[in-house]
Coordinates of C-alpha atoms in Angstrom, one line a residue:
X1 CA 5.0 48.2 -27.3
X2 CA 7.6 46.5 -29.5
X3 CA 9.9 49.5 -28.5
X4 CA 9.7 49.0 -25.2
X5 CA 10.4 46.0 -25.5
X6 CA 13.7 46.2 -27.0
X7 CA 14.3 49.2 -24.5
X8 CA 13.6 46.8 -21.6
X9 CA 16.2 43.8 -23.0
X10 CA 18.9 46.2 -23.9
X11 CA 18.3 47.2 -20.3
X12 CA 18.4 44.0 -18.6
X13 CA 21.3 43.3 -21.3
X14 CA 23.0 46.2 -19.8
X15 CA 23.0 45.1 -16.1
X16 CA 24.1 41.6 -17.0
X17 CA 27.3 42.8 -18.4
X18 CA 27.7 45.5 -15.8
X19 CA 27.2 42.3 -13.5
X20 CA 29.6 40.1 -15.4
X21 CA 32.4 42.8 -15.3
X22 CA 32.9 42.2 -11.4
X23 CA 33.3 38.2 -11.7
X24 CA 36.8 38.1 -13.7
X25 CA 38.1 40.9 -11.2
X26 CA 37.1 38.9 -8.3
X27 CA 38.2 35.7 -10.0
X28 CA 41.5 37.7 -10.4
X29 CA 41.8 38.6 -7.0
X30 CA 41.6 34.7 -5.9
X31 CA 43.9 34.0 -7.8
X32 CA 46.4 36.4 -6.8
X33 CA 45.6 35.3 -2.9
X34 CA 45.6 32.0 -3.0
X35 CA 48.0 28.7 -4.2
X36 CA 50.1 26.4 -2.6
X37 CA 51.3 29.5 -0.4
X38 CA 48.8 31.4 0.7
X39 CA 49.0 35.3 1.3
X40 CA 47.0 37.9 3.1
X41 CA 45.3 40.6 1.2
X42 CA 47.1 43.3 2.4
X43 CA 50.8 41.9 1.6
X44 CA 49.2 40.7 -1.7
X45 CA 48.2 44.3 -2.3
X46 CA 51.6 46.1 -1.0
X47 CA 53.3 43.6 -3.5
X48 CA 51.5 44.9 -6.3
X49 CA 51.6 48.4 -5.2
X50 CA 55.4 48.3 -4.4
X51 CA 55.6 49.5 -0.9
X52 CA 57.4 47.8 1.7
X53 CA 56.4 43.9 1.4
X54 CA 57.9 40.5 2.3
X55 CA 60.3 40.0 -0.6
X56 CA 58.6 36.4 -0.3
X57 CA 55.6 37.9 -1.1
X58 CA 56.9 40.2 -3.7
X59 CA 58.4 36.9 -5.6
X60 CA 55.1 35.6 -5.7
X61 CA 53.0 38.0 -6.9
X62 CA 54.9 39.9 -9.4
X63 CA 56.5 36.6 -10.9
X64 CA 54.8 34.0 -10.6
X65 CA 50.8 35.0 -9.9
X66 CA 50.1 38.3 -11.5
X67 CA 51.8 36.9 -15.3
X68 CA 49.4 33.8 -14.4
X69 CA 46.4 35.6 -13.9
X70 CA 46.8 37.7 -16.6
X71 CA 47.2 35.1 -18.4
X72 CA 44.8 33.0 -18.2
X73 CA 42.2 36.1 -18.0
X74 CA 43.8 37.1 -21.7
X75 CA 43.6 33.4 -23.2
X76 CA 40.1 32.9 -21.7
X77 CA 38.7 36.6 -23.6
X78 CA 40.7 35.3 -27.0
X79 CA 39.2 31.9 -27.3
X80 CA 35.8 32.6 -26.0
X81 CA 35.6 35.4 -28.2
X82 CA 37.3 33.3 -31.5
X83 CA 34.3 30.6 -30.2
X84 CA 32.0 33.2 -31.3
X85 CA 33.3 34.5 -34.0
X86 CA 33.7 31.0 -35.8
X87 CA 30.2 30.2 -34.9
X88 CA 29.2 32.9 -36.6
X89 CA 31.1 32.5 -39.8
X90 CA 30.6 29.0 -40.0
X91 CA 26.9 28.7 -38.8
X92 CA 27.9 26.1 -36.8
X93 CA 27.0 25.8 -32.9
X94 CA 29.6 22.8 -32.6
X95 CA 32.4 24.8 -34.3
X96 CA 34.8 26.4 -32.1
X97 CA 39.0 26.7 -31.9
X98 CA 39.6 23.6 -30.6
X99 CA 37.4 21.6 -32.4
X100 CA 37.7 22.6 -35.9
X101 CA 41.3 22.2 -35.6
X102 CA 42.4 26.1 -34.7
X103 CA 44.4 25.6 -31.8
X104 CA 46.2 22.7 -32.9
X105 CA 47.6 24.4 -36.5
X106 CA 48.9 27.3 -34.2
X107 CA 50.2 24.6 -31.8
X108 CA 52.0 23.0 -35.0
X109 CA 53.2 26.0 -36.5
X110 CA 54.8 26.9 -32.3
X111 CA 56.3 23.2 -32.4
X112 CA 58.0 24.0 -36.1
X113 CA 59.0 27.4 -35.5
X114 CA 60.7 26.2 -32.1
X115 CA 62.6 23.0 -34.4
X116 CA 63.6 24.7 -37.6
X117 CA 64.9 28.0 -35.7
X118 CA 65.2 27.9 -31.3
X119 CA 66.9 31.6 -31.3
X120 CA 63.2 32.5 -33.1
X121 CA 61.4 31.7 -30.2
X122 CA 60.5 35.1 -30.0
X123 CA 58.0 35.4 -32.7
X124 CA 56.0 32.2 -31.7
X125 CA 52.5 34.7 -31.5
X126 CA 53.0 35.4 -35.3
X127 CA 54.0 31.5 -36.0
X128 CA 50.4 30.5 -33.7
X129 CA 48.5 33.2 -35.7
X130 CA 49.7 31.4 -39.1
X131 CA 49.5 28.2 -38.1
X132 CA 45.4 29.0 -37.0
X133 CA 44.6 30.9 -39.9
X134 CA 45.8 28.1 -42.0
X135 CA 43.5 25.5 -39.9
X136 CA 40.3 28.1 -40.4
X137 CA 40.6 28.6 -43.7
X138 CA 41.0 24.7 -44.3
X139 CA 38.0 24.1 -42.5
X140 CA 36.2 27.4 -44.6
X141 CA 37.2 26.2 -47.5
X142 CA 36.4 22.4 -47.0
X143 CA 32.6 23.7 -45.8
X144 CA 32.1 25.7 -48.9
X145 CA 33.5 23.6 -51.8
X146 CA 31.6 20.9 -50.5
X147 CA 28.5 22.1 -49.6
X148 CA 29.2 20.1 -46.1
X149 CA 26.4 19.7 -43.4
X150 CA 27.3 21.1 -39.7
X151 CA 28.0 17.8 -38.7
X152 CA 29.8 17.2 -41.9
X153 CA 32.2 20.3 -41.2
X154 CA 33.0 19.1 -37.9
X155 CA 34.2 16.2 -38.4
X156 CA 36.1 17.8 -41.4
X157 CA 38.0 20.2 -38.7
X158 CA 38.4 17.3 -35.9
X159 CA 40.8 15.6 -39.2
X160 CA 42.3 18.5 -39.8
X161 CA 43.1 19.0 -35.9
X162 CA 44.2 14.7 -35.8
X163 CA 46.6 15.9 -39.5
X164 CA 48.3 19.2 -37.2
X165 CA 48.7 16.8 -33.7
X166 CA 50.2 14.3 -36.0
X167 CA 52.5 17.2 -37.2
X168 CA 53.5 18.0 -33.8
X169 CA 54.7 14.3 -32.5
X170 CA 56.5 14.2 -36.0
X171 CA 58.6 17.3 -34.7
X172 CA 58.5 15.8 -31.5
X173 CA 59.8 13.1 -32.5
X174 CA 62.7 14.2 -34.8
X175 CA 63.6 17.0 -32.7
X176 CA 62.7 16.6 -29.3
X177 CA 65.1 18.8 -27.8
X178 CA 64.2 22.2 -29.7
X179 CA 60.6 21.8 -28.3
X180 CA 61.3 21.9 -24.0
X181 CA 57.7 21.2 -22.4
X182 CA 55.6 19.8 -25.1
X183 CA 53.5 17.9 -22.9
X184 CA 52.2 20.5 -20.9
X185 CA 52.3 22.5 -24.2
X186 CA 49.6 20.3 -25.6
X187 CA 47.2 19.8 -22.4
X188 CA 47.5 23.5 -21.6
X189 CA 48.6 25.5 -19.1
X190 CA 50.5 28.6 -17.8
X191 CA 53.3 27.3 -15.7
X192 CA 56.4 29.5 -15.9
X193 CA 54.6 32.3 -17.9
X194 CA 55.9 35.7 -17.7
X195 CA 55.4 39.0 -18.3
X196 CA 58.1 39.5 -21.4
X197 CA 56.4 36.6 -23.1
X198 CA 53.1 37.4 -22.8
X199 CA 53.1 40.7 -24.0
X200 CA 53.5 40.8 -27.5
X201 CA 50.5 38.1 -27.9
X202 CA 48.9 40.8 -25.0
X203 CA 49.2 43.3 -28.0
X204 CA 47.7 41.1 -30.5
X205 CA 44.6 39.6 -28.4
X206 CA 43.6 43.6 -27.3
X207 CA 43.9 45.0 -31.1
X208 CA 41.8 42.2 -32.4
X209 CA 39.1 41.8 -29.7
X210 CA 38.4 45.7 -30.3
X211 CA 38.5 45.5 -34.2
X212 CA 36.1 42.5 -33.9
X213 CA 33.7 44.4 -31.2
X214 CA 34.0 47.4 -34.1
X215 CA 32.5 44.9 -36.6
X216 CA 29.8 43.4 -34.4
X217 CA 27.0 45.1 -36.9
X218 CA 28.5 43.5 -39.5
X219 CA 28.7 40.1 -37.7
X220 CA 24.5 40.8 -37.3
X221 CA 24.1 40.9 -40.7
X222 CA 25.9 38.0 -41.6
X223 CA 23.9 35.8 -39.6
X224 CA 20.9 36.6 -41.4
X225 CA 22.8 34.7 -43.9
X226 CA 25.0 35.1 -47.1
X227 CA 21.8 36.0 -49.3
X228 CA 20.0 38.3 -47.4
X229 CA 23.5 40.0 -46.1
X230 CA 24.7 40.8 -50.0
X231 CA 21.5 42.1 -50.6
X232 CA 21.7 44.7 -47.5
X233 CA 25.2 45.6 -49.2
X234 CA 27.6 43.8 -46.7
X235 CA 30.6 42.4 -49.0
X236 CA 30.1 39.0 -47.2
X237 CA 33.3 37.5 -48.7
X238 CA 35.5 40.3 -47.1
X239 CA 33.8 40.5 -43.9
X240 CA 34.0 36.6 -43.4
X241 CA 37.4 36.2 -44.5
X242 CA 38.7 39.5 -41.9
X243 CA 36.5 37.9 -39.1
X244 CA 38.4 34.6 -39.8
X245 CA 41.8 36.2 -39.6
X246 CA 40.4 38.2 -36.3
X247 CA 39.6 34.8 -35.0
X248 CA 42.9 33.0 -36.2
X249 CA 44.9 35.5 -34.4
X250 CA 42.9 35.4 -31.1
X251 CA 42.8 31.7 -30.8
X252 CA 46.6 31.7 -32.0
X253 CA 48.0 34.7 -29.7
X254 CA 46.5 32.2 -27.0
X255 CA 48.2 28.8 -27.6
X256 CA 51.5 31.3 -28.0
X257 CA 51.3 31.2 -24.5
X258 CA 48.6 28.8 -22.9
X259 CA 49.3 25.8 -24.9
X260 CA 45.8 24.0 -26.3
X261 CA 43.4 24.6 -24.7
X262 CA 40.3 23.5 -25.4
X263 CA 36.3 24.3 -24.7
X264 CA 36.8 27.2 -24.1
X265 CA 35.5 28.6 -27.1
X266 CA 32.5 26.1 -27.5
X267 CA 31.1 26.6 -23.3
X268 CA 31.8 30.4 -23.4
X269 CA 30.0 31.8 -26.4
X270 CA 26.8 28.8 -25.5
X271 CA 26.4 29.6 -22.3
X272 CA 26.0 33.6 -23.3
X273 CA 23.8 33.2 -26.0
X274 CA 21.4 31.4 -23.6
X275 CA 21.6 34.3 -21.0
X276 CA 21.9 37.0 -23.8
X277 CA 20.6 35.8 -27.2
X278 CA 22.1 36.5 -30.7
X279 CA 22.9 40.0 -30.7
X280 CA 26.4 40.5 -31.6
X281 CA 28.4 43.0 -29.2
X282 CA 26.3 42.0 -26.3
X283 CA 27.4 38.3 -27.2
X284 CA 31.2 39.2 -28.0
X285 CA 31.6 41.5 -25.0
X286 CA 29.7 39.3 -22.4
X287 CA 32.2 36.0 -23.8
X288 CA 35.5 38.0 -23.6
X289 CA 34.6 38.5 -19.5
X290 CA 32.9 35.2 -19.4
X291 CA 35.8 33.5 -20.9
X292 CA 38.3 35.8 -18.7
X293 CA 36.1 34.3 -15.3
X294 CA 36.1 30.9 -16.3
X295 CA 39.4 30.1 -17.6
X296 CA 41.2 31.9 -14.3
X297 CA 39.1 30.1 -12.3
X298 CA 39.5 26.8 -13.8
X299 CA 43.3 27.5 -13.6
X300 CA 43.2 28.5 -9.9
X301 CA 41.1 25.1 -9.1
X302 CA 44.1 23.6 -11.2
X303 CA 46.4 24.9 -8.4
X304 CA 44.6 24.2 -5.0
X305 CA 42.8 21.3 -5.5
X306 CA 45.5 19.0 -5.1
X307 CA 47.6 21.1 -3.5
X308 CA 50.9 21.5 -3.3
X309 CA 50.7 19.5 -6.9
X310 CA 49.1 20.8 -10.1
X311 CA 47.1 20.1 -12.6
X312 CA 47.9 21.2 -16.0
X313 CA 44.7 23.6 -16.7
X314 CA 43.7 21.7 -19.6
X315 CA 42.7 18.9 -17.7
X316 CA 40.0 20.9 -16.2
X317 CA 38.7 22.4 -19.0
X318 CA 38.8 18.6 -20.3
X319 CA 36.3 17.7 -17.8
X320 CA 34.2 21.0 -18.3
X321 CA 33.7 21.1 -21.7
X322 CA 33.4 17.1 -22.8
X323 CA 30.1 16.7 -21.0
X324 CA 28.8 20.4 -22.6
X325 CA 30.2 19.2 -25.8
X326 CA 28.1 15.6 -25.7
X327 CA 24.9 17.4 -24.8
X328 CA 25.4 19.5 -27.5
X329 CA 25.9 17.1 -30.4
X330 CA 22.8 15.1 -28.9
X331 CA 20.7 18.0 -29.3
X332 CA 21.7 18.7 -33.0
X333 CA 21.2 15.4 -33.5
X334 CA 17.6 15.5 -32.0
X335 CA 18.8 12.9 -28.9
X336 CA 17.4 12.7 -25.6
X337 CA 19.3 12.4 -22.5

């Protein structure tokens, strides 16, 4: 009975993701068709293709849509998926990369990078990955010298993220004109993305969401926690520490690009633990496409809702993911609303 049972919810697990799959494709497709211009399907689709188009429509899609979508598909998978990740590390539902102060030590590290050398601009990924691995292992560090409650670590990483803003409007503020858009840098948002710059942090966000997908057992184990992993044999120093880096580099591929976003990583990875449970790949796989849907639709309500202006993406996220945050830290806290 017990087998069939499992049997039956890898099943329905199955169909889910097979289910999800189609929602960031369509979500794609919106956001190819529609903006402050809007384009029929079939010149949206000879665009891509390259036969004979409106060059209007060409200019569109292949410079100023399709890097957009792809995007904000990529940077949805990377900080849904670091969301998990940390969660699991940490053992902490309220961590995630914008919380604990992630996105803002790659957004620091960006900021320095673009002060101390502008002909560097190019390796901003590897400065973001730095800058995020240095703001996880603060936090990591912080939660195991201390002993620290989940509450406790939380409000650890939201004064690391207040120490790495306060970084930023110090480089702001002594060199403000080696860091060119810093405000929509820091609400987020992919205005003026293209395909050259989005393609090494591309690179970095595919290698590491399939490394951490290969180490999803592993991730299983360590959730049973650190005791009962070292006695099944995992090496639970080494495995957290390379899921760390994993998540630094996901979480700081995306600001490379997207600026700081935020929520994304805390909404995602709760929302498919509801629908999915705690199984690890099922979990990791079902965020990436979750986080692909909801941050390209989030950024295409950024560009029609108010129409022909836009929003930076961050500020819907911003009102997504403060009202899912609040309900989450009243139910730690045992509150009802």
């Amino acid at each position: 009975m017990k087998s069939l049972q499992i049997f039956s919810t890898r099943r329905s697990n199955g169909i889910f993701l097979a289910g999800l799959c189609i929602l960031p494709l369509a979500a794609a497709a919106f956001s190819l068709l529609f903006g402050p211009v809007k384009l029929p399907p079939g010149q949206a689709l000879n665009a891509l293709t390259g036969r004979e188009a409106d060059p209007v429509a060409v200019r569109i899609i292949l410079y100023s849509r399709l890097p957009r979508t792809c995007a904000a598909m990529l940077a949805g998978a990377a900080l849904a998926v670091s969301g998990a990740v940390i969660q699991t590390v940490l053992d902490n539902p309220l961590a995630s990369p914008g919380v604990i102060g992630v996105n803002s030590g790659a957004g620091f590290a960006v900021a320095f990078l673009c002060a101390a050398s502008p002909p560097a601009q190019q390796y901003t990924p590897l400065a973001a990955f730095c800058g995020a691995l240095a703001g996880v292992l603060l936090v990591t560090v912080l939660s195991q010298r201390t002993g620290a409650s989940r509450m406790t670590v939380v409000l650890a990483g939201v004064a690391i993220s207040a120490l790495f803003s306060a970084g930023i409007d110090a480089v702001v503020t002594l060199v403000p004109e080696a860091v060119s858009g810093i405000t929509d840098f820091r609400i987020g948002g992919f205005t003026g993305v293209t395909m050259v710059q989005l393609t090494p942090a591309a690179w970095l966000i595919l290698v590491s969401l399939g490394i951490v997908l290969s180490l999803s057992r592993q991730m299983d184990i360590l959730a049973l926690g650190s005791d009962t992993a070292q006695s099944l044999g995992l090496s639970v120093r080494s495995v957290r520490f390379i899921l760390l880096v994993l998540a630094a580099a996901l979480a700081g591929a995306a600001v490379s690009f997207g600026g700081l976003m935020g929520f994304v990583g805390l909404v995602v990875p709760h929302t498919m633990r509801r629908l999915l449970g705690e199984s690890s790949f099922p979990l990791l796989l079902s965020s990436a496409l979750g986080g692909a849907f909801f941050v390209t639709v989030c950024d295409l309500l950024a560009r029609v809702l108010f129409s022909p202006f836009e929003l930076p993406v961050g500020i819907i996220l911003a009102f997504t993911g403060v009202p899912f945050f609040l309900w989450l830290l009243f139910k730690q806290k045992g509150v009802r609303i």
